[in-house]
JSON list of C-alpha atoms in Angstrom, two decimals:
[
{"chain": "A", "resi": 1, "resn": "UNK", "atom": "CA", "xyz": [97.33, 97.38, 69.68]},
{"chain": "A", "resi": 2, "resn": "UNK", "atom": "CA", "xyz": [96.40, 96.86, 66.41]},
{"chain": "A", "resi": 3, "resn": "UNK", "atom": "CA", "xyz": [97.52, 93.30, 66.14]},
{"chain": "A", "resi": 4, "resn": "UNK", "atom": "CA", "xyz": [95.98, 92.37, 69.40]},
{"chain": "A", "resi": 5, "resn": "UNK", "atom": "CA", "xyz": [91.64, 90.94, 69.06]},
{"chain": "A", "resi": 6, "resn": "UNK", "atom": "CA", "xyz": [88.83, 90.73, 71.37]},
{"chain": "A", "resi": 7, "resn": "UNK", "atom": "CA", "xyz": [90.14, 87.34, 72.87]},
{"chain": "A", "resi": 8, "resn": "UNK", "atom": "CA", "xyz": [93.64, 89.06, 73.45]},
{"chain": "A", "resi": 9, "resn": "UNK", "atom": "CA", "xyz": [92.10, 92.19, 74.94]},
{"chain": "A", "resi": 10, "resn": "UNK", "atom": "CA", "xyz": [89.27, 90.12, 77.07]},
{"chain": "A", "resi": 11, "resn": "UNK", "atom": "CA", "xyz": [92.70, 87.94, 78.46]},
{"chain": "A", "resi": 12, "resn": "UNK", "atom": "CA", "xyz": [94.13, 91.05, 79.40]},
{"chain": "A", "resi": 13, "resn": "UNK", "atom": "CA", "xyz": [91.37, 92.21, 81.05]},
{"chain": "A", "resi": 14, "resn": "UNK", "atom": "CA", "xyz": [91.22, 89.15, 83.00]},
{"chain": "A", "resi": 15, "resn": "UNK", "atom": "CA", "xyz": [94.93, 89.10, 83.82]},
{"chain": "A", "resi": 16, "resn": "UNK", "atom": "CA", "xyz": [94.47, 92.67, 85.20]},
{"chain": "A", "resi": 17, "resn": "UNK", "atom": "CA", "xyz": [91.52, 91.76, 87.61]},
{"chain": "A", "resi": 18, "resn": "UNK", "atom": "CA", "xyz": [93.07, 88.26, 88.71]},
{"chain": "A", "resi": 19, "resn": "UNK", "atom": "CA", "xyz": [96.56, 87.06, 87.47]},
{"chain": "A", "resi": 20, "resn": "UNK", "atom": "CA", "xyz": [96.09, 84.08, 89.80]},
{"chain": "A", "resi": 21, "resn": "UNK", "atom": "CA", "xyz": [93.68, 82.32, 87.27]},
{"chain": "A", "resi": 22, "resn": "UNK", "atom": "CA", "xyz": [94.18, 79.38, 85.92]},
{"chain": "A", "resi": 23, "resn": "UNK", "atom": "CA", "xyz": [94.36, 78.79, 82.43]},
{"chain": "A", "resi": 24, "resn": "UNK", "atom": "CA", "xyz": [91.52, 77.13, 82.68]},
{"chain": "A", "resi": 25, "resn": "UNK", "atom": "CA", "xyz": [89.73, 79.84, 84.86]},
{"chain": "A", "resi": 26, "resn": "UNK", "atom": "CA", "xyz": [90.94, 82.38, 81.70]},
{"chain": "A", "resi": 27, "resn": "UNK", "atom": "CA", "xyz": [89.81, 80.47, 79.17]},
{"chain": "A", "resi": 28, "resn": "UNK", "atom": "CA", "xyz": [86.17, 80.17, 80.07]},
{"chain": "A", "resi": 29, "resn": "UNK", "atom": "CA", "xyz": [86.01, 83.61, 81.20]},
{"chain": "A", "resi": 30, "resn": "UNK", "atom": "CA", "xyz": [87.33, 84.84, 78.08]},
{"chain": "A", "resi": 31, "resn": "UNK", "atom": "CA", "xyz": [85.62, 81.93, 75.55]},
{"chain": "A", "resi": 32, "resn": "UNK", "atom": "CA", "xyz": [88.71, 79.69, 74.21]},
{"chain": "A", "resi": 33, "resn": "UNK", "atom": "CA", "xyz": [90.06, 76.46, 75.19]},
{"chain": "A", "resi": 34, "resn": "UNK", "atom": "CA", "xyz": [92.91, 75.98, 77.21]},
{"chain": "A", "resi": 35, "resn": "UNK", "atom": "CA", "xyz": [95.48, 75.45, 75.01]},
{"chain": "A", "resi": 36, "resn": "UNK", "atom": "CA", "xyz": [94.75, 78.57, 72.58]},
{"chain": "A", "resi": 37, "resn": "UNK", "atom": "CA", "xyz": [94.39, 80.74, 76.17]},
{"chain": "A", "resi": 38, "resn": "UNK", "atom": "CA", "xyz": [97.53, 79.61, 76.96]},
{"chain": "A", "resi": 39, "resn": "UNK", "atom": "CA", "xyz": [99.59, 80.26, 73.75]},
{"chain": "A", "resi": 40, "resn": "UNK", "atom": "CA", "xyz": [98.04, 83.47, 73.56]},
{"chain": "A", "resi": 41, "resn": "UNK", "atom": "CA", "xyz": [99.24, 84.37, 77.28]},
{"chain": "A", "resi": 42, "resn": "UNK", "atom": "CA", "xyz": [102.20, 83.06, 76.23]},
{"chain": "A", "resi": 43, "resn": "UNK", "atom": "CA", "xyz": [102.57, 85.26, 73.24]},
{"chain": "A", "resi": 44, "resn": "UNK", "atom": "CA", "xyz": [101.66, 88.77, 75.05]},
{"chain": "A", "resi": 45, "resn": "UNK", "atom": "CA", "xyz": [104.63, 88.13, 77.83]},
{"chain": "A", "resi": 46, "resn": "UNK", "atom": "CA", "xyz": [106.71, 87.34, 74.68]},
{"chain": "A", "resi": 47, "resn": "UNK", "atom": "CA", "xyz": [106.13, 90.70, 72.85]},
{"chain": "A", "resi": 48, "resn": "UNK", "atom": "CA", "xyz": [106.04, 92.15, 76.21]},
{"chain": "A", "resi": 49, "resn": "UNK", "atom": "CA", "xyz": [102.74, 93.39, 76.44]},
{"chain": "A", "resi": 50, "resn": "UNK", "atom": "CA", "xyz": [102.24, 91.42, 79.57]},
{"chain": "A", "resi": 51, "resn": "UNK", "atom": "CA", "xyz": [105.50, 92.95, 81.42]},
{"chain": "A", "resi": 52, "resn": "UNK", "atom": "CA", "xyz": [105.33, 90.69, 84.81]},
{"chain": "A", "resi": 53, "resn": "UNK", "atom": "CA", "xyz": [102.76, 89.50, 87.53]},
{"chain": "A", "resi": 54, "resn": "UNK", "atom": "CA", "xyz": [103.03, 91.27, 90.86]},
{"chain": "A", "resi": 55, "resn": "UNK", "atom": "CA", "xyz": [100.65, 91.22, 94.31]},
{"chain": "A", "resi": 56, "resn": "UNK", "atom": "CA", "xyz": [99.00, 94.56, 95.06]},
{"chain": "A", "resi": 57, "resn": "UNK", "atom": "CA", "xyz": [100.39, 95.18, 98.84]},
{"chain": "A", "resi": 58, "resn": "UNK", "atom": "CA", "xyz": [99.11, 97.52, 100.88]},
{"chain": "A", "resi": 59, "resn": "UNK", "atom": "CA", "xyz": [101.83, 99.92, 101.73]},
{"chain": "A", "resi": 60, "resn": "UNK", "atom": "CA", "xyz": [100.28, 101.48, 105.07]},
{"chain": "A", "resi": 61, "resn": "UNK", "atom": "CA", "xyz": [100.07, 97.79, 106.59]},
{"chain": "A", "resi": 62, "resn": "UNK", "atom": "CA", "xyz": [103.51, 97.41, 105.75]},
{"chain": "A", "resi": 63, "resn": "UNK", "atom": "CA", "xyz": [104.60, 100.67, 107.30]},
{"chain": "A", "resi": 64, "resn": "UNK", "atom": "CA", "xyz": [104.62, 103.08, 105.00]},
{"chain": "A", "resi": 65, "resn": "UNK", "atom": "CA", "xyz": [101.82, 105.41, 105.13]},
{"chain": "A", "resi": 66, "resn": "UNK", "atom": "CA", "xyz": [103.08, 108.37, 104.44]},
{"chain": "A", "resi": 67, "resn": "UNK", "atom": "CA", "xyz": [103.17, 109.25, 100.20]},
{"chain": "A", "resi": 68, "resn": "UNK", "atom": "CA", "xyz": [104.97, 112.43, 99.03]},
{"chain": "A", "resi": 69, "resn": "UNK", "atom": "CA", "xyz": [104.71, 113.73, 95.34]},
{"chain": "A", "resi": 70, "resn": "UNK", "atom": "CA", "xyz": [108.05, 115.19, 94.72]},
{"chain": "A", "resi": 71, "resn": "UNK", "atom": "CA", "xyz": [108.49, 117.63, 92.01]},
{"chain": "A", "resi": 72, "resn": "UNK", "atom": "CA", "xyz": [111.92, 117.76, 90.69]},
{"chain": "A", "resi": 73, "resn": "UNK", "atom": "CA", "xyz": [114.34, 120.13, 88.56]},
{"chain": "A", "resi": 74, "resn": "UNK", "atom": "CA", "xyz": [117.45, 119.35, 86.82]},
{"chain": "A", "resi": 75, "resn": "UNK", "atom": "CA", "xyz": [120.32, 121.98, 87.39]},
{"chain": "A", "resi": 76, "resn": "UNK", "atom": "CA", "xyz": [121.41, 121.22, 83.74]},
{"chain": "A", "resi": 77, "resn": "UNK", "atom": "CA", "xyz": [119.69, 119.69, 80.56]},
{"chain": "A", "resi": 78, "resn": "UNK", "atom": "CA", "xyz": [121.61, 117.44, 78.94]},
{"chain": "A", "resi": 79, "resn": "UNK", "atom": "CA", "xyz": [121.21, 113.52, 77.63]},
{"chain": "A", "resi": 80, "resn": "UNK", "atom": "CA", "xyz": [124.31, 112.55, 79.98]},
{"chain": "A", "resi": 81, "resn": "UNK", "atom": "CA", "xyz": [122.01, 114.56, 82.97]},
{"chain": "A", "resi": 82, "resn": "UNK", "atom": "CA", "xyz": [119.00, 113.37, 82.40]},
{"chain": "A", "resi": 83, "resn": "UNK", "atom": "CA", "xyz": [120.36, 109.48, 82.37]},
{"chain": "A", "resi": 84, "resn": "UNK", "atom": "CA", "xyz": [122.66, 109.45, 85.61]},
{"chain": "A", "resi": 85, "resn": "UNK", "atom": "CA", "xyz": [119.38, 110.90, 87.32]},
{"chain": "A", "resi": 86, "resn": "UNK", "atom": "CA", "xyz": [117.24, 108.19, 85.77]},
{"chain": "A", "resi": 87, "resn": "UNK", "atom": "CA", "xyz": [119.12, 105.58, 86.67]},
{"chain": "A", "resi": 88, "resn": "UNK", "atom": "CA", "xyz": [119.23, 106.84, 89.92]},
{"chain": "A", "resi": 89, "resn": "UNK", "atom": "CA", "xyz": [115.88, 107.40, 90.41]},
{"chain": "A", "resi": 90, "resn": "UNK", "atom": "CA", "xyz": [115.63, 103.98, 88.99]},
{"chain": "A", "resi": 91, "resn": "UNK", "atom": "CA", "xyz": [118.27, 102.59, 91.99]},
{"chain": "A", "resi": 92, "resn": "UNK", "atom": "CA", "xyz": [116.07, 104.03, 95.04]},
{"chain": "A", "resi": 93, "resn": "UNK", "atom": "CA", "xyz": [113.36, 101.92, 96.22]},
{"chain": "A", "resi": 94, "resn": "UNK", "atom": "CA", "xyz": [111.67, 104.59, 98.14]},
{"chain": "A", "resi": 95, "resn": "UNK", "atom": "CA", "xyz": [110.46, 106.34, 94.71]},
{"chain": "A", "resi": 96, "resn": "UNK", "atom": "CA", "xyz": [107.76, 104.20, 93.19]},
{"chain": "A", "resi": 97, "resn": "UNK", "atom": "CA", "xyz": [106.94, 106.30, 90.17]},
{"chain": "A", "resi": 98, "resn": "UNK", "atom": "CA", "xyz": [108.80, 108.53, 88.16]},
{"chain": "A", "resi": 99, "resn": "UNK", "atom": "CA", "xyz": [107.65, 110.78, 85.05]},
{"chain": "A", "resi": 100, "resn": "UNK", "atom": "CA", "xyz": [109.65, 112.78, 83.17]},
{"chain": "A", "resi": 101, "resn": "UNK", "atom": "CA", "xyz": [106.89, 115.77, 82.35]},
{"chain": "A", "resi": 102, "resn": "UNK", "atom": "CA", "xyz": [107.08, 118.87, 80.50]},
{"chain": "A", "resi": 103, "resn": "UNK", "atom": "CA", "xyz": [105.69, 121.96, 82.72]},
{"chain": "A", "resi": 104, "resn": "UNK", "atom": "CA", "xyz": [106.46, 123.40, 86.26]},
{"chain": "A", "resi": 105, "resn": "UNK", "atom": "CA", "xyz": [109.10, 120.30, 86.59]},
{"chain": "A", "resi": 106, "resn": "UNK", "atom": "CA", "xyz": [111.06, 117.95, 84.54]},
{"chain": "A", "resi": 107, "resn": "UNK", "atom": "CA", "xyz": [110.50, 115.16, 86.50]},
{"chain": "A", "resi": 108, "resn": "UNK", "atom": "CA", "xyz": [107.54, 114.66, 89.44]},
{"chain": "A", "resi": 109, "resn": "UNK", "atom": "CA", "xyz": [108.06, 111.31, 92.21]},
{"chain": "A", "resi": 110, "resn": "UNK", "atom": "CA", "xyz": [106.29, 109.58, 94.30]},
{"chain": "A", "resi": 111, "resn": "UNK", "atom": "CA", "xyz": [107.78, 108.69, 97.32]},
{"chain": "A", "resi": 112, "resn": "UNK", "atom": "CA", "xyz": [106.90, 106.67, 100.09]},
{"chain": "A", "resi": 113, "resn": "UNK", "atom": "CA", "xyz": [108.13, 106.88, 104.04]},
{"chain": "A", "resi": 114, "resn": "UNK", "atom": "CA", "xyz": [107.20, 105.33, 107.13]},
{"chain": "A", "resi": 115, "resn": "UNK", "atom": "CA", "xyz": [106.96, 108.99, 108.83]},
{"chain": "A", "resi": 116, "resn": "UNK", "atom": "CA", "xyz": [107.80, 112.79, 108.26]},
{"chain": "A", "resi": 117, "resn": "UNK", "atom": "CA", "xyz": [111.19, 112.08, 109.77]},
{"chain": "A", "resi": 118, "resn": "UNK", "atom": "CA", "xyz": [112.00, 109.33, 106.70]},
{"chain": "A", "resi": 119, "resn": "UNK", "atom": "CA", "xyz": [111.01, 111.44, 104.10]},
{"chain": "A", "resi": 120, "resn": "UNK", "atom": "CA", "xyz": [113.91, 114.65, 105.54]},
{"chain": "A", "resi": 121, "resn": "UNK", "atom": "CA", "xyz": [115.90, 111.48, 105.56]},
{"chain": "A", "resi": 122, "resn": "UNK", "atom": "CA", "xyz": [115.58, 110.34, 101.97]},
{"chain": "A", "resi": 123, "resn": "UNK", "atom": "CA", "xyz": [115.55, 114.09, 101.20]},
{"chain": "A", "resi": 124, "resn": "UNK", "atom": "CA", "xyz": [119.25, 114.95, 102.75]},
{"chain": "A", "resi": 125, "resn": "UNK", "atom": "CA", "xyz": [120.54, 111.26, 101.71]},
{"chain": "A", "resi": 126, "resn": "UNK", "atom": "CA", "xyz": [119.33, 110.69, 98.77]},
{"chain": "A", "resi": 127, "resn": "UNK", "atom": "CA", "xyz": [117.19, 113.25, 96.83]},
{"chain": "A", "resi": 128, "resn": "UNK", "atom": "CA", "xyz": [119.62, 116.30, 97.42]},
{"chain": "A", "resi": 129, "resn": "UNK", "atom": "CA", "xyz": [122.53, 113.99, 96.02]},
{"chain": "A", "resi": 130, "resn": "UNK", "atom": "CA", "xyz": [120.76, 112.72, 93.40]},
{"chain": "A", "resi": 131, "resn": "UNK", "atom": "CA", "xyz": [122.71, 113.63, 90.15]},
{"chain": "A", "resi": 132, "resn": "UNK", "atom": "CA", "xyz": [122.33, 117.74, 88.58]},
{"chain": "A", "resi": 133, "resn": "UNK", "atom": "CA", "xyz": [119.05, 117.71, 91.40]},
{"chain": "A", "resi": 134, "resn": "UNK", "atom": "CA", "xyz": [117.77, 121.76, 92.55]},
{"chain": "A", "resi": 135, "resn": "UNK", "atom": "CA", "xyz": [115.45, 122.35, 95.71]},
{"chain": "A", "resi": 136, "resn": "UNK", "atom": "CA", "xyz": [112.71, 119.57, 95.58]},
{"chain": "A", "resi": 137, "resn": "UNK", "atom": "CA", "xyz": [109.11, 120.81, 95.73]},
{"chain": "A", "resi": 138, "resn": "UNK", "atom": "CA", "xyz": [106.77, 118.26, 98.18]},
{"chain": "A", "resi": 139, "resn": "UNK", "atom": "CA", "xyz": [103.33, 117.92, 98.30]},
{"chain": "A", "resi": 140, "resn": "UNK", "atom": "CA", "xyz": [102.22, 115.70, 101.11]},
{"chain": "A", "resi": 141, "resn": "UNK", "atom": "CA", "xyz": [99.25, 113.34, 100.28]},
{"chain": "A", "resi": 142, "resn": "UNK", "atom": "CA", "xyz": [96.33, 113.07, 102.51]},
{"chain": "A", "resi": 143, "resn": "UNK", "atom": "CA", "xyz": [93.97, 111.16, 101.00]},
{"chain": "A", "resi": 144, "resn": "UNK", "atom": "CA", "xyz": [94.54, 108.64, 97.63]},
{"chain": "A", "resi": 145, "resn": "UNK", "atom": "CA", "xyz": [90.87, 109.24, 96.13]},
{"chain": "A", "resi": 146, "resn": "UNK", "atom": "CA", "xyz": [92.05, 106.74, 93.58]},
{"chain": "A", "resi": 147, "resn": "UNK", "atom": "CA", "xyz": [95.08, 104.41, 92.99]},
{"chain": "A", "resi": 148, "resn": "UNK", "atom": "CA", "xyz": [94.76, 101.90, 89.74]},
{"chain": "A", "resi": 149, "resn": "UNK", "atom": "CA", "xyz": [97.30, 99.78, 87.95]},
{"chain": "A", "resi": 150, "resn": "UNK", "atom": "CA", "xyz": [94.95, 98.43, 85.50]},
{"chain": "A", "resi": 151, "resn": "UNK", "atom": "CA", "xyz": [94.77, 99.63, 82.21]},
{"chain": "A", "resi": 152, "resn": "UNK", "atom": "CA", "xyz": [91.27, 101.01, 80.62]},
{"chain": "A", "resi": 153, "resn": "UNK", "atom": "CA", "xyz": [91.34, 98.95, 77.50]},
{"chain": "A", "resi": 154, "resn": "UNK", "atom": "CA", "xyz": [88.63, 98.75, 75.22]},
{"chain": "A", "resi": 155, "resn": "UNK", "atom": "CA", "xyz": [86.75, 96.20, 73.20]},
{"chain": "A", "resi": 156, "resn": "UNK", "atom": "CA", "xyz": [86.46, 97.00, 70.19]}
]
């Protein structure tokens, strides 16, 4: 972060709200040329600060309304454990988001299902078999208040 100036930050910023711009369109929003704009997007997908581009879909008007935040125990602690479940978690499209946290669970998911009836069915096929996995804890979501994927950063 500390490498990274106000024209680097401001092109993130922009990339966040709209990654459909045009170089051009980033550059005058953001107060460079073209050419510098575009070297410096260029170098933030190189160190990997920019990770990919994406669409925001919305996942009830593609049938799955129903989000579940799962909160999961591992039977056993150990490095080999933890990274067959990670990997996984990392192989099942229904979870979105996994953290590995330190509190009530090791790890808490969010899942998404078209209905009640898919989530007992990623429960019994994949969550219970998932590798050193005890019960599951789910709390149902009825309402997202909020759902971001961009990134507060700051000007300095």
């Amino acid at each position: 972060m500390d490498d990274l100036d106000r024209h680097d930050l401001l092109l993130l910023g922009e990339l966040q709200r709209d990654s459909r711009q045009t170089v051009q369109q980033l550059a005058a929003r953001i107060g460079l040329s073209s050419t510098p704009c575009w070297k410096r997007a260029k170098d933030l997908e190189a160190t990997g600060i920019v990770r990919g581009y994406t669409a925001l879909i919305d996942r009830r008007k593609v049938g799955l309304p129903l989000c579940v935040i799962a909160e999961v125990n591992l039977s056993r602690h150990s490095i080999d454990n933890a990274r067959r479940f990670e990997q996984a978690v990392s192989d099942c499209p229904q979870i979105v988001s996994c953290y590995s946290t330190a509190g009530e669970a090791d790890y808490v998911l969010k899942v998404l299902a078209k209905d009640i009836e898919g989530y007992e069915r990623f429960l019994h096929e994949i969550a219970f078999r998932l590798p050193g996995v005890t019960p599951v804890r789910s709390t149902f979501v009825l309402k997202e208040v909020k759902q971001e994927s961009r990134l507060p950063i700051e000007l300095p």
